[in-house]
Amino acid sequence: MTKTTMNTLCAVFALTALLTSCGSASETTTGSANALPTAHSADAQSPPGRQTLPAPETPALSATPAAEPSPSPKVMAPLYKMTAVYRFVPINEATASKKAVLLTFDDAPHNEEVINSLLDTLDKHKAKAIFFVNGYRVKQHPELLKLIHDRGQTIGNHSWDHIDLKKEEPGKVETQIADVQAEVKALTGKEPKFFRPPYGSGGDTVKEAAKNHGMLFMTWSNGSLDWEQKAPGDPDKVIGNVLEQLHPGANILMHELKWTAAALDGLLAKLEDKGYSFIDPETIQVSP
């Protein structure tokens, strides 16, 4: 081998070694650059020019928020108060008309046809009324009590058995009143606020019992005399009797009777023609 050949081989070997060394260094540098730190590694370092953001905190699980309380039922401000003779007068004449009457129906509920007729007529005239109910009839026809309530009319207490409470002992009076309160509340969720004794026969014991149950005791100041008629009855007589006794604040007594239901539309129209409005029982002051 000549000296020239040997020098050439040495040069080739040196060049090969140099290239191999550069390749290894390049792989090592590239591998380091690609190994990025994970977000949750406390020892990891960010590559040049890149900022490592702290790991987001896991939010604590909050307790289930308490349900918002249901809005309280709308309470209407009292507009009328009752006098000693069971008539109604405005609490403030600037906000309520003196020329108004209260419509009431006793001895309910027992006749679906009559109840629906009365309710439809009241709706037609945008009028409200008190339906004074007997407990034994509520027990027989709970669906009719619910119907009256669901149609936006007011339920009153007329005792359980429609007996003359003035002749009864205090314990019997309490049972006759309290049982109706409980039955109506069970069906509608609301106790009656008004009490009318059967036959209008009360007395101090009955008045006190009604008051103890948070009710306003009343009889009436205008009797339609519909109860004196026998079937089929005469609607015109019902209208005539009411109009003959008509006065501002009249507390009109009627009953759940077919001829009364037939008379009601004409009666309310005549009252409106005379400038009368109808008192919403929910606007009557129950306690002084």
PDB file of C-alpha atoms in Angstrom:
ATOM      1  CA  MET A   1       0.000   0.000   0.000  1.00  0.00           C
ATOM      2  CA  THR A   2       1.433   3.295  -1.015  1.00  0.00           C
ATOM      3  CA  LYS A   3       1.734   6.229   1.283  1.00  0.00           C
ATOM      4  CA  THR A   4      -0.851   8.142  -0.767  1.00  0.00           C
ATOM      5  CA  THR A   5      -3.394   5.345  -0.467  1.00  0.00           C
ATOM      6  CA  MET A   6      -2.895   5.147   3.290  1.00  0.00           C
ATOM      7  CA  ASN A   7      -3.434   8.875   3.698  1.00  0.00           C
ATOM      8  CA  THR A   8      -6.661   8.617   1.704  1.00  0.00           C
ATOM      9  CA  LEU A   9      -8.026   5.807   3.887  1.00  0.00           C
ATOM     10  CA  CYS A  10      -7.196   7.724   7.063  1.00  0.00           C
ATOM     11  CA  ALA A  11      -9.094  10.708   5.782  1.00  0.00           C
ATOM     12  CA  VAL A  12     -12.140   8.561   4.963  1.00  0.00           C
ATOM     13  CA  PHE A  13     -12.141   7.000   8.451  1.00  0.00           C
ATOM     14  CA  ALA A  14     -11.871  10.373  10.120  1.00  0.00           C
ATOM     15  CA  LEU A  15     -14.739  11.829   8.067  1.00  0.00           C
ATOM     16  CA  THR A  16     -16.962   8.809   8.880  1.00  0.00           C
ATOM     17  CA  ALA A  17     -16.290   9.147  12.599  1.00  0.00           C
ATOM     18  CA  LEU A  18     -17.047  12.866  12.472  1.00  0.00           C
ATOM     19  CA  LEU A  19     -20.400  12.322  10.703  1.00  0.00           C
ATOM     20  CA  THR A  20     -21.423   9.569  13.176  1.00  0.00           C
ATOM     21  CA  SER A  21     -20.681  11.843  16.137  1.00  0.00           C
ATOM     22  CA  CYS A  22     -22.773  14.714  14.704  1.00  0.00           C
ATOM     23  CA  GLY A  23     -25.747  12.410  14.054  1.00  0.00           C
ATOM     24  CA  SER A  24     -25.812  11.164  17.644  1.00  0.00           C
ATOM     25  CA  ALA A  25     -25.657  14.679  19.024  1.00  0.00           C
ATOM     26  CA  SER A  26     -28.518  15.762  16.749  1.00  0.00           C
ATOM     27  CA  GLU A  27     -30.787  12.897  17.928  1.00  0.00           C
ATOM     28  CA  THR A  28     -30.083  13.694  21.569  1.00  0.00           C
ATOM     29  CA  THR A  29     -30.984  17.384  21.128  1.00  0.00           C
ATOM     30  CA  THR A  30     -34.170  16.626  19.180  1.00  0.00           C
ATOM     31  CA  GLY A  31     -35.396  14.098  21.763  1.00  0.00           C
ATOM     32  CA  SER A  32     -34.977  16.621  24.592  1.00  0.00           C
ATOM     33  CA  ALA A  33     -36.914  19.289  22.738  1.00  0.00           C
ATOM     34  CA  ASN A  34     -39.864  16.968  22.060  1.00  0.00           C
ATOM     35  CA  ALA A  35     -40.201  15.766  25.673  1.00  0.00           C
ATOM     36  CA  LEU A  36     -42.601  18.530  26.855  1.00  0.00           C
ATOM     37  CA  PRO A  37     -43.428  18.720  30.609  1.00  0.00           C
ATOM     38  CA  THR A  38     -46.896  17.674  31.677  1.00  0.00           C
ATOM     39  CA  ALA A  39     -49.179  20.179  33.326  1.00  0.00           C
ATOM     40  CA  HIS A  40     -49.363  18.269  36.634  1.00  0.00           C
ATOM     41  CA  SER A  41     -45.567  17.638  37.005  1.00  0.00           C
ATOM     42  CA  ALA A  42     -44.104  19.899  39.649  1.00  0.00           C
ATOM     43  CA  ASP A  43     -40.494  19.168  38.494  1.00  0.00           C
ATOM     44  CA  ALA A  44     -41.103  19.703  34.782  1.00  0.00           C
ATOM     45  CA  GLN A  45     -39.534  22.735  33.141  1.00  0.00           C
ATOM     46  CA  SER A  46     -41.039  24.677  30.298  1.00  0.00           C
ATOM     47  CA  PRO A  47     -39.277  24.710  26.976  1.00  0.00           C
ATOM     48  CA  PRO A  48     -37.650  28.036  26.051  1.00  0.00           C
ATOM     49  CA  GLY A  49     -40.194  30.741  25.210  1.00  0.00           C
ATOM     50  CA  ARG A  50     -43.204  28.831  26.671  1.00  0.00           C
ATOM     51  CA  GLN A  51     -44.926  29.593  29.994  1.00  0.00           C
ATOM     52  CA  THR A  52     -46.282  26.744  32.072  1.00  0.00           C
ATOM     53  CA  LEU A  53     -49.730  27.529  33.540  1.00  0.00           C
ATOM     54  CA  PRO A  54     -50.600  26.168  36.971  1.00  0.00           C
ATOM     55  CA  ALA A  55     -52.934  23.179  37.025  1.00  0.00           C
ATOM     56  CA  PRO A  56     -56.565  24.281  37.365  1.00  0.00           C
ATOM     57  CA  GLU A  57     -58.047  23.659  40.792  1.00  0.00           C
ATOM     58  CA  THR A  58     -60.899  21.186  40.933  1.00  0.00           C
ATOM     59  CA  PRO A  59     -63.945  23.144  42.126  1.00  0.00           C
ATOM     60  CA  ALA A  60     -65.465  21.923  45.348  1.00  0.00           C
ATOM     61  CA  LEU A  61     -68.867  20.306  44.928  1.00  0.00           C
ATOM     62  CA  SER A  62     -71.447  22.717  46.247  1.00  0.00           C
ATOM     63  CA  ALA A  63     -74.425  21.557  48.197  1.00  0.00           C
ATOM     64  CA  THR A  64     -77.698  21.295  46.296  1.00  0.00           C
ATOM     65  CA  PRO A  65     -79.198  24.760  46.410  1.00  0.00           C
ATOM     66  CA  ALA A  66     -82.274  25.056  48.551  1.00  0.00           C
ATOM     67  CA  ALA A  67     -85.489  25.265  46.572  1.00  0.00           C
ATOM     68  CA  GLU A  68     -86.905  28.750  46.411  1.00  0.00           C
ATOM     69  CA  PRO A  69     -90.028  29.097  48.529  1.00  0.00           C
ATOM     70  CA  SER A  70     -93.271  29.048  46.593  1.00  0.00           C
ATOM     71  CA  PRO A  71     -94.812  32.474  46.246  1.00  0.00           C
ATOM     72  CA  SER A  72     -97.477  33.126  48.840  1.00  0.00           C
ATOM     73  CA  PRO A  73    -100.999  33.201  47.509  1.00  0.00           C
ATOM     74  CA  LYS A  74    -102.108  36.701  46.674  1.00  0.00           C
ATOM     75  CA  VAL A  75    -103.907  38.262  49.609  1.00  0.00           C
ATOM     76  CA  MET A  76    -106.482  40.875  48.665  1.00  0.00           C
ATOM     77  CA  ALA A  77    -106.665  43.970  50.830  1.00  0.00           C
ATOM     78  CA  PRO A  78    -109.939  44.281  52.771  1.00  0.00           C
ATOM     79  CA  LEU A  79    -112.337  46.676  51.090  1.00  0.00           C
ATOM     80  CA  TYR A  80    -115.565  46.031  53.013  1.00  0.00           C
ATOM     81  CA  LYS A  81    -116.580  45.455  56.617  1.00  0.00           C
ATOM     82  CA  MET A  82    -119.830  44.076  57.988  1.00  0.00           C
ATOM     83  CA  THR A  83    -122.190  46.089  60.175  1.00  0.00           C
ATOM     84  CA  ALA A  84    -124.127  44.846  63.188  1.00  0.00           C
ATOM     85  CA  VAL A  85    -127.134  44.175  60.949  1.00  0.00           C
ATOM     86  CA  TYR A  86    -125.082  42.087  58.492  1.00  0.00           C
ATOM     87  CA  ARG A  87    -124.813  44.701  55.758  1.00  0.00           C
ATOM     88  CA  PHE A  88    -121.534  45.701  54.153  1.00  0.00           C
ATOM     89  CA  VAL A  89    -119.968  49.135  53.946  1.00  0.00           C
ATOM     90  CA  PRO A  90    -116.692  50.259  52.370  1.00  0.00           C
ATOM     91  CA  ILE A  91    -113.700  50.556  54.691  1.00  0.00           C
ATOM     92  CA  ASN A  92    -112.618  53.453  52.511  1.00  0.00           C
ATOM     93  CA  GLU A  93    -115.157  55.005  50.166  1.00  0.00           C
ATOM     94  CA  ALA A  94    -112.322  56.197  47.943  1.00  0.00           C
ATOM     95  CA  THR A  95    -111.415  52.604  47.052  1.00  0.00           C
ATOM     96  CA  ALA A  96    -114.760  50.744  47.193  1.00  0.00           C
ATOM     97  CA  SER A  97    -118.306  51.470  46.089  1.00  0.00           C
ATOM     98  CA  LYS A  98    -121.158  51.798  48.584  1.00  0.00           C
ATOM     99  CA  LYS A  99    -123.494  50.535  45.887  1.00  0.00           C
ATOM    100  CA  ALA A 100    -122.493  46.877  46.078  1.00  0.00           C
ATOM    101  CA  VAL A 101    -124.096  43.617  47.232  1.00  0.00           C
ATOM    102  CA  LEU A 102    -122.878  40.277  48.535  1.00  0.00           C
ATOM    103  CA  LEU A 103    -124.261  37.161  46.810  1.00  0.00           C
ATOM    104  CA  THR A 104    -124.625  34.002  48.919  1.00  0.00           C
ATOM    105  CA  PHE A 105    -126.064  30.509  48.355  1.00  0.00           C
ATOM    106  CA  ASP A 106    -126.948  28.171  51.237  1.00  0.00           C
ATOM    107  CA  ASP A 107    -127.348  24.393  51.597  1.00  0.00           C
ATOM    108  CA  ALA A 108    -124.716  23.442  49.016  1.00  0.00           C
ATOM    109  CA  PRO A 109    -123.558  21.265  47.346  1.00  0.00           C
ATOM    110  CA  HIS A 110    -125.907  18.563  46.127  1.00  0.00           C
ATOM    111  CA  ASN A 111    -127.116  19.199  42.562  1.00  0.00           C
ATOM    112  CA  GLU A 112    -124.481  19.229  39.812  1.00  0.00           C
ATOM    113  CA  GLU A 113    -126.779  20.780  37.219  1.00  0.00           C
ATOM    114  CA  VAL A 114    -127.743  23.643  39.520  1.00  0.00           C
ATOM    115  CA  ILE A 115    -124.174  24.211  40.719  1.00  0.00           C
ATOM    116  CA  ASN A 116    -122.850  24.440  37.155  1.00  0.00           C
ATOM    117  CA  SER A 117    -125.641  26.820  36.165  1.00  0.00           C
ATOM    118  CA  LEU A 118    -124.930  29.120  39.125  1.00  0.00           C
ATOM    119  CA  LEU A 119    -121.184  29.059  38.432  1.00  0.00           C
ATOM    120  CA  ASP A 120    -121.622  29.780  34.729  1.00  0.00           C
ATOM    121  CA  THR A 121    -123.883  32.752  35.442  1.00  0.00           C
ATOM    122  CA  LEU A 122    -121.492  34.139  38.050  1.00  0.00           C
ATOM    123  CA  ASP A 123    -118.639  33.853  35.546  1.00  0.00           C
ATOM    124  CA  LYS A 124    -120.735  35.583  32.877  1.00  0.00           C
ATOM    125  CA  HIS A 125    -121.208  38.589  35.163  1.00  0.00           C
ATOM    126  CA  LYS A 126    -117.684  38.407  36.630  1.00  0.00           C
ATOM    127  CA  ALA A 127    -119.290  38.014  40.052  1.00  0.00           C
ATOM    128  CA  LYS A 128    -118.110  36.209  43.179  1.00  0.00           C
ATOM    129  CA  ALA A 129    -120.258  34.623  45.869  1.00  0.00           C
ATOM    130  CA  ILE A 130    -120.121  32.591  49.075  1.00  0.00           C
ATOM    131  CA  PHE A 131    -121.440  29.032  48.887  1.00  0.00           C
ATOM    132  CA  PHE A 132    -122.386  28.066  52.454  1.00  0.00           C
ATOM    133  CA  VAL A 133    -122.017  24.283  52.626  1.00  0.00           C
ATOM    134  CA  ASN A 134    -123.341  21.559  54.906  1.00  0.00           C
ATOM    135  CA  GLY A 135    -120.889  18.891  55.970  1.00  0.00           C
ATOM    136  CA  TYR A 136    -123.115  15.918  55.208  1.00  0.00           C
ATOM    137  CA  ARG A 137    -123.591  17.175  51.653  1.00  0.00           C
ATOM    138  CA  VAL A 138    -119.874  17.795  51.211  1.00  0.00           C
ATOM    139  CA  LYS A 139    -119.305  14.201  52.321  1.00  0.00           C
ATOM    140  CA  GLN A 140    -121.783  12.976  49.705  1.00  0.00           C
ATOM    141  CA  HIS A 141    -120.507  15.212  46.888  1.00  0.00           C
ATOM    142  CA  PRO A 142    -116.857  16.155  47.450  1.00  0.00           C
ATOM    143  CA  GLU A 143    -116.419  16.641  43.707  1.00  0.00           C
ATOM    144  CA  LEU A 144    -118.992  19.461  43.733  1.00  0.00           C
ATOM    145  CA  LEU A 145    -117.223  21.230  46.588  1.00  0.00           C
ATOM    146  CA  LYS A 146    -113.967  21.033  44.630  1.00  0.00           C
ATOM    147  CA  LEU A 147    -115.771  22.333  41.554  1.00  0.00           C
ATOM    148  CA  ILE A 148    -116.989  25.422  43.419  1.00  0.00           C
ATOM    149  CA  HIS A 149    -113.524  26.029  44.818  1.00  0.00           C
ATOM    150  CA  ASP A 150    -111.737  25.417  41.504  1.00  0.00           C
ATOM    151  CA  ARG A 151    -114.063  27.848  39.735  1.00  0.00           C
ATOM    152  CA  GLY A 152    -112.853  30.625  42.040  1.00  0.00           C
ATOM    153  CA  GLN A 153    -115.842  30.949  44.353  1.00  0.00           C
ATOM    154  CA  THR A 154    -115.697  31.120  48.155  1.00  0.00           C
ATOM    155  CA  ILE A 155    -116.716  28.302  50.500  1.00  0.00           C
ATOM    156  CA  GLY A 156    -118.566  29.141  53.730  1.00  0.00           C
ATOM    157  CA  ASN A 157    -119.483  26.961  56.726  1.00  0.00           C
ATOM    158  CA  HIS A 158    -123.198  26.224  57.254  1.00  0.00           C
ATOM    159  CA  SER A 159    -122.788  23.510  59.940  1.00  0.00           C
ATOM    160  CA  TRP A 160    -122.612  19.771  59.394  1.00  0.00           C
ATOM    161  CA  ASP A 161    -126.262  18.678  59.733  1.00  0.00           C
ATOM    162  CA  HIS A 162    -128.248  21.891  59.179  1.00  0.00           C
ATOM    163  CA  ILE A 163    -129.745  21.813  62.650  1.00  0.00           C
ATOM    164  CA  ASP A 164    -130.802  24.697  64.907  1.00  0.00           C
ATOM    165  CA  LEU A 165    -127.510  25.289  66.715  1.00  0.00           C
ATOM    166  CA  LYS A 166    -129.088  27.703  69.178  1.00  0.00           C
ATOM    167  CA  LYS A 167    -130.806  24.713  70.796  1.00  0.00           C
ATOM    168  CA  GLU A 168    -127.636  22.622  71.100  1.00  0.00           C
ATOM    169  CA  GLU A 169    -125.047  22.218  73.856  1.00  0.00           C
ATOM    170  CA  PRO A 170    -121.627  23.897  73.350  1.00  0.00           C
ATOM    171  CA  GLY A 171    -119.932  20.577  72.620  1.00  0.00           C
ATOM    172  CA  LYS A 172    -122.411  19.755  69.861  1.00  0.00           C
ATOM    173  CA  VAL A 173    -122.078  23.253  68.418  1.00  0.00           C
ATOM    174  CA  GLU A 174    -118.304  22.884  68.297  1.00  0.00           C
ATOM    175  CA  THR A 175    -118.522  19.525  66.520  1.00  0.00           C
ATOM    176  CA  GLN A 176    -121.034  20.838  63.973  1.00  0.00           C
ATOM    177  CA  ILE A 177    -118.697  23.702  63.075  1.00  0.00           C
ATOM    178  CA  ALA A 178    -115.272  22.093  63.454  1.00  0.00           C
ATOM    179  CA  ASP A 179    -116.086  19.026  61.347  1.00  0.00           C
ATOM    180  CA  VAL A 180    -117.046  21.195  58.369  1.00  0.00           C
ATOM    181  CA  GLN A 181    -113.832  23.184  58.746  1.00  0.00           C
ATOM    182  CA  ALA A 182    -111.776  19.996  58.684  1.00  0.00           C
ATOM    183  CA  GLU A 183    -113.629  18.433  55.749  1.00  0.00           C
ATOM    184  CA  VAL A 184    -113.395  21.537  53.566  1.00  0.00           C
ATOM    185  CA  LYS A 185    -109.705  21.989  54.347  1.00  0.00           C
ATOM    186  CA  ALA A 186    -109.002  18.355  53.487  1.00  0.00           C
ATOM    187  CA  LEU A 187    -110.611  18.820  50.071  1.00  0.00           C
ATOM    188  CA  THR A 188    -109.466  22.336  49.171  1.00  0.00           C
ATOM    189  CA  GLY A 189    -106.509  23.059  51.438  1.00  0.00           C
ATOM    190  CA  LYS A 190    -108.318  26.047  52.896  1.00  0.00           C
ATOM    191  CA  GLU A 191    -110.674  26.483  55.840  1.00  0.00           C
ATOM    192  CA  PRO A 192    -113.826  28.597  55.441  1.00  0.00           C
ATOM    193  CA  LYS A 193    -113.643  32.180  56.709  1.00  0.00           C
ATOM    194  CA  PHE A 194    -117.402  32.775  56.887  1.00  0.00           C
ATOM    195  CA  PHE A 195    -120.093  31.103  58.977  1.00  0.00           C
ATOM    196  CA  ARG A 196    -123.868  31.259  58.618  1.00  0.00           C
ATOM    197  CA  PRO A 197    -126.023  29.325  61.107  1.00  0.00           C
ATOM    198  CA  PRO A 198    -128.917  27.297  59.697  1.00  0.00           C
ATOM    199  CA  TYR A 199    -132.203  29.229  59.851  1.00  0.00           C
ATOM    200  CA  GLY A 200    -130.179  32.259  60.936  1.00  0.00           C
ATOM    201  CA  SER A 201    -130.454  30.887  64.477  1.00  0.00           C
ATOM    202  CA  GLY A 202    -127.308  31.545  66.465  1.00  0.00           C
ATOM    203  CA  GLY A 203    -126.628  33.046  69.864  1.00  0.00           C
ATOM    204  CA  ASP A 204    -123.529  33.822  71.898  1.00  0.00           C
ATOM    205  CA  THR A 205    -122.303  30.211  72.032  1.00  0.00           C
ATOM    206  CA  VAL A 206    -122.494  29.805  68.268  1.00  0.00           C
ATOM    207  CA  LYS A 207    -120.927  33.204  67.606  1.00  0.00           C
ATOM    208  CA  GLU A 208    -118.055  32.419  69.956  1.00  0.00           C
ATOM    209  CA  ALA A 209    -117.442  29.020  68.342  1.00  0.00           C
ATOM    210  CA  ALA A 210    -117.341  30.576  64.871  1.00  0.00           C
ATOM    211  CA  LYS A 211    -114.967  33.285  66.084  1.00  0.00           C
ATOM    212  CA  ASN A 212    -112.678  30.679  67.665  1.00  0.00           C
ATOM    213  CA  HIS A 213    -112.337  29.106  64.222  1.00  0.00           C
ATOM    214  CA  GLY A 214    -111.396  32.459  62.691  1.00  0.00           C
ATOM    215  CA  MET A 215    -114.728  32.947  60.924  1.00  0.00           C
ATOM    216  CA  LEU A 216    -117.003  35.924  60.472  1.00  0.00           C
ATOM    217  CA  PHE A 217    -120.510  35.109  61.746  1.00  0.00           C
ATOM    218  CA  MET A 218    -123.345  36.403  59.579  1.00  0.00           C
ATOM    219  CA  THR A 219    -126.997  35.900  58.761  1.00  0.00           C
ATOM    220  CA  TRP A 220    -128.406  38.133  55.957  1.00  0.00           C
ATOM    221  CA  SER A 221    -130.093  41.441  55.224  1.00  0.00           C
ATOM    222  CA  ASN A 222    -131.950  40.558  52.018  1.00  0.00           C
ATOM    223  CA  GLY A 223    -133.867  37.297  51.714  1.00  0.00           C
ATOM    224  CA  SER A 224    -134.858  36.063  48.269  1.00  0.00           C
ATOM    225  CA  LEU A 225    -137.518  33.801  49.865  1.00  0.00           C
ATOM    226  CA  ASP A 226    -136.596  31.175  47.273  1.00  0.00           C
ATOM    227  CA  TRP A 227    -136.835  28.537  50.015  1.00  0.00           C
ATOM    228  CA  GLU A 228    -140.543  29.194  50.481  1.00  0.00           C
ATOM    229  CA  GLN A 229    -141.332  28.074  46.947  1.00  0.00           C
ATOM    230  CA  LYS A 230    -142.056  24.498  45.934  1.00  0.00           C
ATOM    231  CA  ALA A 231    -140.889  22.870  42.715  1.00  0.00           C
ATOM    232  CA  PRO A 232    -141.016  23.865  39.944  1.00  0.00           C
ATOM    233  CA  GLY A 233    -140.737  27.354  41.486  1.00  0.00           C
ATOM    234  CA  ASP A 234    -140.953  30.782  39.863  1.00  0.00           C
ATOM    235  CA  PRO A 235    -137.681  32.584  38.946  1.00  0.00           C
ATOM    236  CA  ASP A 236    -139.493  35.919  38.597  1.00  0.00           C
ATOM    237  CA  LYS A 237    -140.570  35.785  42.242  1.00  0.00           C
ATOM    238  CA  VAL A 238    -136.944  35.307  43.288  1.00  0.00           C
ATOM    239  CA  ILE A 239    -135.939  38.407  41.320  1.00  0.00           C
ATOM    240  CA  GLY A 240    -138.881  40.411  42.622  1.00  0.00           C
ATOM    241  CA  ASN A 241    -138.198  39.570  46.265  1.00  0.00           C
ATOM    242  CA  VAL A 242    -134.550  40.600  46.032  1.00  0.00           C
ATOM    243  CA  LEU A 243    -135.291  43.883  44.244  1.00  0.00           C
ATOM    244  CA  GLU A 244    -138.027  44.818  46.749  1.00  0.00           C
ATOM    245  CA  GLN A 245    -135.513  44.596  49.612  1.00  0.00           C
ATOM    246  CA  LEU A 246    -132.533  45.992  47.710  1.00  0.00           C
ATOM    247  CA  HIS A 247    -130.218  48.403  49.542  1.00  0.00           C
ATOM    248  CA  PRO A 248    -126.502  49.316  49.356  1.00  0.00           C
ATOM    249  CA  GLY A 249    -124.392  46.646  51.026  1.00  0.00           C
ATOM    250  CA  ALA A 250    -127.162  44.049  50.876  1.00  0.00           C
ATOM    251  CA  ASN A 251    -126.255  40.562  52.083  1.00  0.00           C
ATOM    252  CA  ILE A 252    -128.466  38.524  49.723  1.00  0.00           C
ATOM    253  CA  LEU A 253    -129.557  35.057  50.836  1.00  0.00           C
ATOM    254  CA  MET A 254    -130.316  32.512  48.121  1.00  0.00           C
ATOM    255  CA  HIS A 255    -130.180  28.725  47.898  1.00  0.00           C
ATOM    256  CA  GLU A 256    -128.977  25.988  45.587  1.00  0.00           C
ATOM    257  CA  LEU A 257    -132.359  25.580  43.894  1.00  0.00           C
ATOM    258  CA  LYS A 258    -133.343  25.160  40.250  1.00  0.00           C
ATOM    259  CA  TRP A 259    -135.588  28.224  40.150  1.00  0.00           C
ATOM    260  CA  THR A 260    -132.884  30.328  41.796  1.00  0.00           C
ATOM    261  CA  ALA A 261    -130.376  29.203  39.195  1.00  0.00           C
ATOM    262  CA  ALA A 262    -132.915  30.095  36.482  1.00  0.00           C
ATOM    263  CA  ALA A 263    -133.415  33.546  38.039  1.00  0.00           C
ATOM    264  CA  LEU A 264    -129.763  34.434  38.608  1.00  0.00           C
ATOM    265  CA  ASP A 265    -128.819  35.769  35.163  1.00  0.00           C
ATOM    266  CA  GLY A 266    -131.812  38.109  35.054  1.00  0.00           C
ATOM    267  CA  LEU A 267    -131.271  39.193  38.665  1.00  0.00           C
ATOM    268  CA  LEU A 268    -127.613  40.085  38.182  1.00  0.00           C
ATOM    269  CA  ALA A 269    -128.405  41.951  34.970  1.00  0.00           C
ATOM    270  CA  LYS A 270    -131.047  44.042  36.764  1.00  0.00           C
ATOM    271  CA  LEU A 271    -128.656  44.772  39.642  1.00  0.00           C
ATOM    272  CA  GLU A 272    -126.018  45.918  37.172  1.00  0.00           C
ATOM    273  CA  ASP A 273    -128.576  48.087  35.402  1.00  0.00           C
ATOM    274  CA  LYS A 274    -129.247  49.783  38.729  1.00  0.00           C
ATOM    275  CA  GLY A 275    -125.535  50.517  39.123  1.00  0.00           C
ATOM    276  CA  TYR A 276    -124.723  47.785  41.648  1.00  0.00           C
ATOM    277  CA  SER A 277    -121.479  45.835  41.716  1.00  0.00           C
ATOM    278  CA  PHE A 278    -120.780  42.507  43.416  1.00  0.00           C
ATOM    279  CA  ILE A 279    -118.592  42.227  46.497  1.00  0.00           C
ATOM    280  CA  ASP A 280    -115.772  39.717  46.260  1.00  0.00           C
ATOM    281  CA  PRO A 281    -115.888  37.792  49.581  1.00  0.00           C
ATOM    282  CA  GLU A 282    -112.094  37.764  49.615  1.00  0.00           C
ATOM    283  CA  THR A 283    -112.184  41.553  50.136  1.00  0.00           C
ATOM    284  CA  ILE A 284    -114.346  41.356  53.286  1.00  0.00           C
ATOM    285  CA  GLN A 285    -112.663  42.121  56.594  1.00  0.00           C
ATOM    286  CA  VAL A 286    -113.037  38.997  58.721  1.00  0.00           C
ATOM    287  CA  SER A 287    -111.670  40.252  62.040  1.00  0.00           C
ATOM    288  CA  PRO A 288    -112.012  43.791  63.436  1.00  0.00           C
TER     289      PRO A 288
END
